[in-house]
PDB file of C-alpha atoms in Angstrom:
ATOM      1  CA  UNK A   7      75.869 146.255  82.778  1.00 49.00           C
ATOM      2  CA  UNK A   8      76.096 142.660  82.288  1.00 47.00           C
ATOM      3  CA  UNK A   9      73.449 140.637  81.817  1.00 51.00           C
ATOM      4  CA  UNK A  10      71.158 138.219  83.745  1.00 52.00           C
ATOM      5  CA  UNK A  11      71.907 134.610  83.725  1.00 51.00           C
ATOM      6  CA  UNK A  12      69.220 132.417  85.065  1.00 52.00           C
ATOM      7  CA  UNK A  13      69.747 129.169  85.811  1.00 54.00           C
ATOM      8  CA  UNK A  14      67.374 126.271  85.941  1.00 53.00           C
ATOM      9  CA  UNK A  15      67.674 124.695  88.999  1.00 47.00           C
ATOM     10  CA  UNK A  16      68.977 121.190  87.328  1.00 41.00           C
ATOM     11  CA  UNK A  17      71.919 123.128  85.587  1.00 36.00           C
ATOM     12  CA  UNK A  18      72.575 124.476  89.648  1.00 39.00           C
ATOM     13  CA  UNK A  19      71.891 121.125  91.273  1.00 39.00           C
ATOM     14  CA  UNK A  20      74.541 119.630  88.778  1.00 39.00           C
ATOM     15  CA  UNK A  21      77.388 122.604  89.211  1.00 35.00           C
ATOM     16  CA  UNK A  22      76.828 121.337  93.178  1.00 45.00           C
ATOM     17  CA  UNK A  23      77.411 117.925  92.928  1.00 43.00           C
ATOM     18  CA  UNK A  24      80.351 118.706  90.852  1.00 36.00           C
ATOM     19  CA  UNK A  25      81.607 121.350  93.629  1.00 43.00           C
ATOM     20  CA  UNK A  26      81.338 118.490  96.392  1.00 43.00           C
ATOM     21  CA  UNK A  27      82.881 115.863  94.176  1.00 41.00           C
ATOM     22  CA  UNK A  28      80.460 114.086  91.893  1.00 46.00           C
ATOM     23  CA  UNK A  29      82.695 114.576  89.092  1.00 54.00           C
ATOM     24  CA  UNK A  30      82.307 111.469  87.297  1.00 62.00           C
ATOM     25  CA  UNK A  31      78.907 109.724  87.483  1.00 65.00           C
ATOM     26  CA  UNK A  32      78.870 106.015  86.730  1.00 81.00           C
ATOM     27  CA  UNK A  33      77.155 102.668  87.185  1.00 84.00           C
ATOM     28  CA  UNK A  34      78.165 100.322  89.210  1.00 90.00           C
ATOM     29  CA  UNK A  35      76.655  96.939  91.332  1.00 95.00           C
ATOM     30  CA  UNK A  36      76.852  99.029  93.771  1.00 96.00           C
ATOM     31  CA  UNK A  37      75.010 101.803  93.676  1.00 92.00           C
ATOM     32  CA  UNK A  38      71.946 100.322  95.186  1.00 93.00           C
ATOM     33  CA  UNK A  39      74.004  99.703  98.612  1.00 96.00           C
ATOM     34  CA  UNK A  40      72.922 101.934 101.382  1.00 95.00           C
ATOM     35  CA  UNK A  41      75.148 104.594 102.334  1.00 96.00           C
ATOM     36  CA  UNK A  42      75.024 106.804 105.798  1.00 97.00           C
ATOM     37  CA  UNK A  43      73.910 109.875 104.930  1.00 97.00           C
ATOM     38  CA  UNK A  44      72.818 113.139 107.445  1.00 96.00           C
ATOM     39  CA  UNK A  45      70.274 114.046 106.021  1.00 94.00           C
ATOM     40  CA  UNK A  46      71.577 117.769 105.838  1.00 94.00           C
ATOM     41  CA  UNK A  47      74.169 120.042 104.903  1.00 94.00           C
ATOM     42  CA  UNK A  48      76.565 120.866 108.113  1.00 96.00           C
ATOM     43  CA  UNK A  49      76.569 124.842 109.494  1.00 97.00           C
ATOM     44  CA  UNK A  50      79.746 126.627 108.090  1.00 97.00           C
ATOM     45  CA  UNK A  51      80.753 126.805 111.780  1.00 98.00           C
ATOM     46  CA  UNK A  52      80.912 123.245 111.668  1.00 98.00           C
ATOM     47  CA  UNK A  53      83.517 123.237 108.498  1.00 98.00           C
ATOM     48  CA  UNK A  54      85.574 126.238 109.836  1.00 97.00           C
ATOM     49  CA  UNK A  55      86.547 124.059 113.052  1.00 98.00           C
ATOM     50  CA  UNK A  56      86.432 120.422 111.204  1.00 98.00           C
ATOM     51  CA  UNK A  57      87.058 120.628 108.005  1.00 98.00           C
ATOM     52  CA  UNK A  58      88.903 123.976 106.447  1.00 97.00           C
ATOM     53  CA  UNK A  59      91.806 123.440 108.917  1.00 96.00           C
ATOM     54  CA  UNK A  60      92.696 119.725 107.853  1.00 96.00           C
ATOM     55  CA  UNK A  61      91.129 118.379 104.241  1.00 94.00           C
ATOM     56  CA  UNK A  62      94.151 119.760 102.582  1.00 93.00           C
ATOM     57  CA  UNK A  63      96.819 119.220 104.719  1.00 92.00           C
ATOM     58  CA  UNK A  64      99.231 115.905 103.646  1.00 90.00           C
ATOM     59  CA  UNK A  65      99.553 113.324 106.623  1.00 89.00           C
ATOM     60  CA  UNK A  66     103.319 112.911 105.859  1.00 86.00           C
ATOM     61  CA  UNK A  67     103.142 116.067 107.042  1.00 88.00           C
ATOM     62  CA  UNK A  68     103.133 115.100 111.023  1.00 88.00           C
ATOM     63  CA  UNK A  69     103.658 118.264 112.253  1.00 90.00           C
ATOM     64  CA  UNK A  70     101.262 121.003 110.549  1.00 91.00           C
ATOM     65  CA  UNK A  71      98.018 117.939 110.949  1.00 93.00           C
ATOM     66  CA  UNK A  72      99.136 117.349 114.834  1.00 93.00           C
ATOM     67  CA  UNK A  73      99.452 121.400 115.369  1.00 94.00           C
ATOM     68  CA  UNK A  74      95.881 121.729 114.241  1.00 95.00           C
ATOM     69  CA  UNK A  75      94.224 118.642 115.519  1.00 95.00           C
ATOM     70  CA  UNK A  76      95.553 118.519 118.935  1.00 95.00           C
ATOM     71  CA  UNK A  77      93.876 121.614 120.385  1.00 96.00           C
ATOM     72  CA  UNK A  78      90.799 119.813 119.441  1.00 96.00           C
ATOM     73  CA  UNK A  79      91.601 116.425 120.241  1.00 95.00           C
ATOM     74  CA  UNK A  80      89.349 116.240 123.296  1.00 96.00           C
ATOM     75  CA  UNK A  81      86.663 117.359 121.373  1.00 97.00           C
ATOM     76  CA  UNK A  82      86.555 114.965 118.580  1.00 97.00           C
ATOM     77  CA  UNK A  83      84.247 112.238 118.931  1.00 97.00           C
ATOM     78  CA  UNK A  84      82.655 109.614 117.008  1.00 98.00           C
ATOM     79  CA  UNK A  85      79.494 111.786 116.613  1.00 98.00           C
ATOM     80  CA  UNK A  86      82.029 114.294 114.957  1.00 98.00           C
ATOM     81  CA  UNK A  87      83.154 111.825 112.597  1.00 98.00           C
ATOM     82  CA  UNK A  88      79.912 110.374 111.646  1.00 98.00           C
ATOM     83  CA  UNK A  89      78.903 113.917 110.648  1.00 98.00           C
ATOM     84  CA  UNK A  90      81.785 114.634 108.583  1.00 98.00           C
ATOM     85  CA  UNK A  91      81.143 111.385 107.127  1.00 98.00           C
ATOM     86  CA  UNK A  92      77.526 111.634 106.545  1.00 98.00           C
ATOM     87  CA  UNK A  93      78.232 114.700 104.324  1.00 97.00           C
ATOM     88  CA  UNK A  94      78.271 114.628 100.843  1.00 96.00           C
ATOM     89  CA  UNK A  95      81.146 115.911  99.978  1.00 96.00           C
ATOM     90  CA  UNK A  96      84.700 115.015  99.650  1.00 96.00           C
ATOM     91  CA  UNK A  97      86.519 117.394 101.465  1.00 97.00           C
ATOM     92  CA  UNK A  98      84.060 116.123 104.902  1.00 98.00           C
ATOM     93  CA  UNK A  99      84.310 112.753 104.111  1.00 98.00           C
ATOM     94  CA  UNK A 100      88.490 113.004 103.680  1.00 97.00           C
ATOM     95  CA  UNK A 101      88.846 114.678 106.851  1.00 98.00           C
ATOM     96  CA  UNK A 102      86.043 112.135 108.592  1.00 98.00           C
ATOM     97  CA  UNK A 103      88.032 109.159 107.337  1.00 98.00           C
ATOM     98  CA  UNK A 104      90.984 110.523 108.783  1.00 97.00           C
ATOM     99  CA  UNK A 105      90.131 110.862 111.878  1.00 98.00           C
ATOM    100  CA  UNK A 106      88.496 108.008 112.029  1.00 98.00           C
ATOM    101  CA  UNK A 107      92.014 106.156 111.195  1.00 97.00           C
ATOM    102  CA  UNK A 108      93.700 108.286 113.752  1.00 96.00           C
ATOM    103  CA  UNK A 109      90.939 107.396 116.557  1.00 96.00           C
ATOM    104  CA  UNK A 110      90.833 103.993 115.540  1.00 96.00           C
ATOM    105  CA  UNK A 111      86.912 104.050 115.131  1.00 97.00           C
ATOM    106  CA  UNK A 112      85.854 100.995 113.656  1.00 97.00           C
ATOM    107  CA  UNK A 113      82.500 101.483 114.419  1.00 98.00           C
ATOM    108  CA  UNK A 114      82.339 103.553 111.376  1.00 98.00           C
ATOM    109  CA  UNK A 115      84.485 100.360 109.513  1.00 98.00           C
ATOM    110  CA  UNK A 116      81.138  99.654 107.481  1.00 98.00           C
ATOM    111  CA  UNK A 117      80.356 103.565 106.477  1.00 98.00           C
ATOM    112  CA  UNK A 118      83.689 104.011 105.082  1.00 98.00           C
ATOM    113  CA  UNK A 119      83.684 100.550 103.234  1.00 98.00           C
ATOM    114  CA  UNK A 120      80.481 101.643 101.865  1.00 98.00           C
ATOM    115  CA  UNK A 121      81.601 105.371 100.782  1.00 98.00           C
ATOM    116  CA  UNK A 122      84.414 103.405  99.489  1.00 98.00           C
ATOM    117  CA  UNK A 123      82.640 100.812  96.956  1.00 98.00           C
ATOM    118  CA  UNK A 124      80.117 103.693  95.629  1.00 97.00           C
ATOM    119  CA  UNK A 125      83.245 106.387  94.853  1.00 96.00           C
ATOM    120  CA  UNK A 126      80.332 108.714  95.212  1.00 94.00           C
ATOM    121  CA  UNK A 127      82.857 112.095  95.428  1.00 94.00           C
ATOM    122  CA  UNK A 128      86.316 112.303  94.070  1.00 92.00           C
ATOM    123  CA  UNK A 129      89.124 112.636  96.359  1.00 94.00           C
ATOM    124  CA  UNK A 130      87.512 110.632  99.226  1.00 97.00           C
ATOM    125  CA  UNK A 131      88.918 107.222  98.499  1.00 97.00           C
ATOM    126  CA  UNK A 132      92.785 107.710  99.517  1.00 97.00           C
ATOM    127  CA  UNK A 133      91.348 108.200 102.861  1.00 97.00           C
ATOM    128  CA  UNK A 134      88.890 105.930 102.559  1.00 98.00           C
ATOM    129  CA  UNK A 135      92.050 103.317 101.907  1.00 98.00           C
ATOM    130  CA  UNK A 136      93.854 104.512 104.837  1.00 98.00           C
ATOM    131  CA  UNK A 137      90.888 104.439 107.372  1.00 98.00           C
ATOM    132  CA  UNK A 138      90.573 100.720 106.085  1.00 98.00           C
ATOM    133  CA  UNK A 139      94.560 100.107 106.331  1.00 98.00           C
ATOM    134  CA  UNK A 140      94.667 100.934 109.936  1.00 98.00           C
ATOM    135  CA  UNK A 141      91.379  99.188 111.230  1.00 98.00           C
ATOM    136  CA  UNK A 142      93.187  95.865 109.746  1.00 98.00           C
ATOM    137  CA  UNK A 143      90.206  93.734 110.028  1.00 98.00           C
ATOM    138  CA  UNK A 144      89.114  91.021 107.745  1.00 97.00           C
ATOM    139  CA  UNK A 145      86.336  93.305 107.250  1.00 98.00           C
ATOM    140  CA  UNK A 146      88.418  96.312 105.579  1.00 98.00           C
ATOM    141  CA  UNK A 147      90.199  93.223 103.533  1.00 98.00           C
ATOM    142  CA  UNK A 148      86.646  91.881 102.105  1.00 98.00           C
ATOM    143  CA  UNK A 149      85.726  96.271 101.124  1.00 98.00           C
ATOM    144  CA  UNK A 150      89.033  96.876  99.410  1.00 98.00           C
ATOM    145  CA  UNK A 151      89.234  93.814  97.333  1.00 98.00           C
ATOM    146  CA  UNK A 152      85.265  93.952  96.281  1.00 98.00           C
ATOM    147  CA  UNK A 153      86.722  97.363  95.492  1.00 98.00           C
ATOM    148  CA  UNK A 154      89.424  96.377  93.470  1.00 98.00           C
ATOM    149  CA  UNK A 155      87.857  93.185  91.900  1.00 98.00           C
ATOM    150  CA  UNK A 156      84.743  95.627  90.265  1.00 98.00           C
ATOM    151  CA  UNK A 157      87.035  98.750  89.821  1.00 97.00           C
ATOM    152  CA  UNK A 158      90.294  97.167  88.155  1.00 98.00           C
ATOM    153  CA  UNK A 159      88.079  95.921  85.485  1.00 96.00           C
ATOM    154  CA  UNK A 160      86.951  99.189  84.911  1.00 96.00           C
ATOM    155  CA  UNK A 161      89.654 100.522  83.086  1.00 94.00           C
ATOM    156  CA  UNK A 162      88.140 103.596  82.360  1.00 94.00           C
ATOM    157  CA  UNK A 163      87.814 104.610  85.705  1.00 95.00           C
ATOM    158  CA  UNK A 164      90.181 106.884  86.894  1.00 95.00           C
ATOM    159  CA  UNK A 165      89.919 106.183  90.810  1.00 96.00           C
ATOM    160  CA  UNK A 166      91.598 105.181  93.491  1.00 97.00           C
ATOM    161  CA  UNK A 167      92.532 101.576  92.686  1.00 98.00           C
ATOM    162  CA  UNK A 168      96.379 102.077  92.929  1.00 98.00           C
ATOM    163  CA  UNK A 169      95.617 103.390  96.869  1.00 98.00           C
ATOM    164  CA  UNK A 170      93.472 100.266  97.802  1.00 98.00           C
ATOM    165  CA  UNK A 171      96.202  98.075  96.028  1.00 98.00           C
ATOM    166  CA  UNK A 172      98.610  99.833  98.255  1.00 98.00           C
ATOM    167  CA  UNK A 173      96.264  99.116 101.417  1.00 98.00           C
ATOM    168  CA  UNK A 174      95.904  95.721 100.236  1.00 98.00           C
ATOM    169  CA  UNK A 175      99.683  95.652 100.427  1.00 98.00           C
ATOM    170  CA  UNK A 176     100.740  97.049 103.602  1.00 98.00           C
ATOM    171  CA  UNK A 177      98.142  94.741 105.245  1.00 98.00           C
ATOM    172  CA  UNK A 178      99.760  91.896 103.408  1.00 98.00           C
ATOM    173  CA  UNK A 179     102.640  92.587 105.170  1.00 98.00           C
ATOM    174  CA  UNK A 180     101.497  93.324 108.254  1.00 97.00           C
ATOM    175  CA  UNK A 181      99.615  90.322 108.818  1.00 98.00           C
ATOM    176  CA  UNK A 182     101.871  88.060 106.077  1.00 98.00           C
ATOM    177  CA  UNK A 183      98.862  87.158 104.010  1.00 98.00           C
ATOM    178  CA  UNK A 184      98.876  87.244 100.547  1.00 97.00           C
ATOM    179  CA  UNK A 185      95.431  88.738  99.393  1.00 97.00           C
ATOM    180  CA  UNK A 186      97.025  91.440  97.072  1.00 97.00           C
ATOM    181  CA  UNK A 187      98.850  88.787  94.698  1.00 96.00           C
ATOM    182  CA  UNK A 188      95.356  87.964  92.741  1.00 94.00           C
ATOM    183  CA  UNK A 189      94.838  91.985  92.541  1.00 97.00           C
ATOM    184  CA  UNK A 190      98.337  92.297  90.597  1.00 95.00           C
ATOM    185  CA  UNK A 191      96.945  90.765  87.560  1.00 91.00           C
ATOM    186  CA  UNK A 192      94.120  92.556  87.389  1.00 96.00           C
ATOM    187  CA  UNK A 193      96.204  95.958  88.070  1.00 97.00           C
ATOM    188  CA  UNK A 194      98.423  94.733  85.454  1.00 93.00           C
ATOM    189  CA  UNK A 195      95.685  94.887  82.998  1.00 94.00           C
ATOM    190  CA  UNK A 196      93.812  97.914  84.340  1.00 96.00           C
ATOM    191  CA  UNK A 197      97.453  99.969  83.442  1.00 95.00           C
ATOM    192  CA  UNK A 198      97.241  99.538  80.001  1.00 93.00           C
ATOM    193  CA  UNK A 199      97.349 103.102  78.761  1.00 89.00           C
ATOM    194  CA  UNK A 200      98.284 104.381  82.096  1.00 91.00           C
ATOM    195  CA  UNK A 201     101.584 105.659  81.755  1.00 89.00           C
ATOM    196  CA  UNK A 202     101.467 107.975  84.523  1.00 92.00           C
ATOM    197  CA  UNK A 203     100.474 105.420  87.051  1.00 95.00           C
ATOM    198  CA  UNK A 204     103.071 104.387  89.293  1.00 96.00           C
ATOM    199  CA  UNK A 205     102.277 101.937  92.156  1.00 97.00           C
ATOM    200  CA  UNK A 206     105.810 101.844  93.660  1.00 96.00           C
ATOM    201  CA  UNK A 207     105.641 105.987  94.147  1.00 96.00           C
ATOM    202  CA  UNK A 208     101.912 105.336  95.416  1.00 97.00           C
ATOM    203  CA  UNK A 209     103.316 102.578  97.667  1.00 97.00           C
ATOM    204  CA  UNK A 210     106.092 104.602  99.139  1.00 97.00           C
ATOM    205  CA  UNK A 211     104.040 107.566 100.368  1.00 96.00           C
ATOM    206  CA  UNK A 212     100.666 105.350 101.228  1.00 97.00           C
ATOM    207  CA  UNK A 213     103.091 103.301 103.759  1.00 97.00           C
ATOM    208  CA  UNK A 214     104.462 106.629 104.937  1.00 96.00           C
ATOM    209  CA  UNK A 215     100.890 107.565 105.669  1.00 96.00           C
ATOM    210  CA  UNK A 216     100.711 104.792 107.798  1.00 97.00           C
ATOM    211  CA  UNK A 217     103.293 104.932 109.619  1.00 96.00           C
ATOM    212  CA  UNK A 218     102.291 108.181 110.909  1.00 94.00           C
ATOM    213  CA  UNK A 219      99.007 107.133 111.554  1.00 95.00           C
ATOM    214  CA  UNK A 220     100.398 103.916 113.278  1.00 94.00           C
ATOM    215  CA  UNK A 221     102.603 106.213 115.580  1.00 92.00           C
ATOM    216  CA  UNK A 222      99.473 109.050 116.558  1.00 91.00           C
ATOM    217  CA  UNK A 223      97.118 106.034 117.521  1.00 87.00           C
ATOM    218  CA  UNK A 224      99.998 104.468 119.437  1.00 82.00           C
ATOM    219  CA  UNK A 225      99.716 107.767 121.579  1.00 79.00           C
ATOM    220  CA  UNK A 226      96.524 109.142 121.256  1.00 81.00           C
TER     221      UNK A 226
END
């Protein structure tokens, strides 16, 4: 038989964070901010009908998202959201961010800027980006370049700065502003030692993104 392995409940606590996300801990300026937080871990009813079905699924992919989400669509609310937002982990924050873009919530504007600036979970920011993109307020501008102005200095951060300098970019040229020019010098530092980093590619698919997102609020 094999044997026994206790574990401490520190060693178990850490194996969870890591299993929601906390993969990299770090300090930041920001970790003091508030974040929204539930206050408890959602029933696994909950994640079989909000979470499993969508977390993994691209958005490029229009089709297999909109098969899944529309049978629910008059179901999802903003209290829906908030809870997959309040969760800490980054497969319920991903999918809360998402819909939140698709719904056009910007209620929730401020939780996802927060979530965004602490990169508590892995994962969670590409949506984060994209929730941002389509709310196009100066308030998602002022989140994603706090974001980038902390993060692109910290080059040994592996995060999601090339997806808020995308963001950045499509909302340049939506609105023809000019925000993202002062972020290019940074990102052209931060890339040092980054050969695998490609804006352009991240570019491409992040405006694809949001084009489908553009066209499902258009409708919704």
């Amino acid at each position: 038989t094999l044997p026994v392995i206790k574990m401490d409940s520190e060693i178990k606590k850490q194996i969870e964070l890591h299993t929601k996300g906390a993969t990299v801990r770090h300090k930041s300026p920001f970790e003091n901010l508030d974040h929204y937080d539930n206050g408890y871990e959602p029933t696994q009813e909950f994640i079989n009908k909000w979470v499993i079905p969508f977390y993994m699924v691209n958005l490029r992919d229009k089709d297999a998202f909109l098969n899944k989400l529309l049978p629910l669509k008059e179901e999802l609310n903003s209290n829906i959201i908030k809870q997959l937002l309040g969760d800490f982990n980054w497969r319920t924050r991903s999918t809360g961010a998402r819909f939140a873009a698709i719904k056009n919530l910007t209620e929730v504007e401020d939780i996802i800027g927060i979530h965004l600036l602490k990169s508590q979970v892995c994962y969670a920011g590409h949506s984060y980006c994209i929730a941002l993109a389509s709310f196009n307020s100066p308030n998602s501008v002022y989140y994603l370049e706090k974001y980038l102005e902390y993060y692109l200095q910290r080059s040994d951060l592996y995060f999601d700065q090339d997806s808020a300098l995308s963001a950045l970019i499509w909302l340049d040229k939506k609105n023809n502003t000019s925000n993202a020019k002062k972020m290019l010098q940074l990102w052209d530092k931060f890339l040092e030692g980054k050969s695998n980093w490609d804006l352009n590619k991240t570019q491409e698919g992040f405006n694809q993104t949001m084009e489908f997102i553009e066209s499902v609020k258009n409708n919704w």
